[in-house]
Amino acid sequence: MPRLMLTDERWGILYKAMLSSGRIYDKPADRITIEGILYRMRTGLPKLVDHYTDMD
């Protein structure tokens, strides 16, 4: 399984669209964040909300 799903070409297109919408700022971690979202969508990782919110 490849570590990155987006090719540099596709990332460039998406990045330009995101910048023009004003929704992101030029941060180095933007691509990793998007890759993480795609990974979660691809693998169907379950939510662990209860695990992280119930810290009593």
Short mmCIF file of C-alpha atoms in Angstrom, two decimals:
data_model
loop_
_atom_site.label_atom_id
_atom_site.label_comp_id
_atom_site.label_asym_id
_atom_site.label_seq_id
_atom_site.Cartn_x
_atom_site.Cartn_y
_atom_site.Cartn_z
CA MET A 1 0.00 0.00 0.00
CA PRO A 2 1.52 3.30 -1.02
CA ARG A 3 2.18 5.85 1.67
CA LEU A 4 0.86 8.73 -0.42
CA MET A 5 -2.28 8.48 -2.53
CA LEU A 6 -1.99 11.80 -4.34
CA THR A 7 0.53 12.17 -7.11
CA ASP A 8 2.48 15.41 -7.17
CA GLU A 9 0.46 16.48 -10.20
CA ARG A 10 -2.91 15.86 -8.52
CA TRP A 11 -1.73 17.47 -5.30
CA GLY A 12 -0.71 20.56 -7.26
CA ILE A 13 -4.18 20.88 -8.77
CA LEU A 14 -5.92 20.34 -5.43
CA TYR A 15 -3.54 22.68 -3.63
CA LYS A 16 -4.17 25.53 -6.07
CA ALA A 17 -7.93 25.04 -5.72
CA MET A 18 -7.68 25.06 -1.93
CA LEU A 19 -5.52 28.19 -1.91
CA SER A 20 -7.84 30.06 -4.26
CA SER A 21 -10.83 29.24 -2.06
CA GLY A 22 -9.13 30.87 0.93
CA ARG A 23 -9.79 27.81 3.06
CA ILE A 24 -6.16 26.97 3.77
CA TYR A 25 -2.97 28.80 4.42
CA ASP A 26 0.35 27.77 2.93
CA LYS A 27 1.30 25.25 5.63
CA PRO A 28 3.72 22.37 4.99
CA ALA A 29 1.42 19.87 6.74
CA ASP A 30 -1.56 20.49 4.44
CA ARG A 31 -0.69 17.59 2.14
CA ILE A 32 -0.19 15.18 5.03
CA THR A 33 -3.55 16.22 6.48
CA ILE A 34 -5.30 15.54 3.16
CA GLU A 35 -3.43 12.24 2.80
CA GLY A 36 -4.62 11.27 6.30
CA ILE A 37 -8.21 12.02 5.37
CA LEU A 38 -7.88 9.93 2.21
CA TYR A 39 -6.29 7.09 4.19
CA ARG A 40 -9.14 7.08 6.67
CA MET A 41 -11.70 7.09 3.86
CA ARG A 42 -9.88 4.26 2.07
CA THR A 43 -9.40 2.01 5.09
CA GLY A 44 -12.60 2.79 6.97
CA LEU A 45 -10.83 3.29 10.28
CA PRO A 46 -13.38 3.32 13.09
CA LYS A 47 -13.90 6.38 15.20
CA LEU A 48 -12.21 6.22 18.58
CA VAL A 49 -14.07 9.18 20.02
CA ASP A 50 -15.12 7.37 23.20
CA HIS A 51 -11.57 6.18 23.77
CA TYR A 52 -10.15 9.70 23.64
CA THR A 53 -12.99 11.63 25.27
CA ASP A 54 -13.65 9.37 28.25
CA MET A 55 -10.41 10.05 30.12
CA ASP A 56 -11.87 10.02 33.65
#
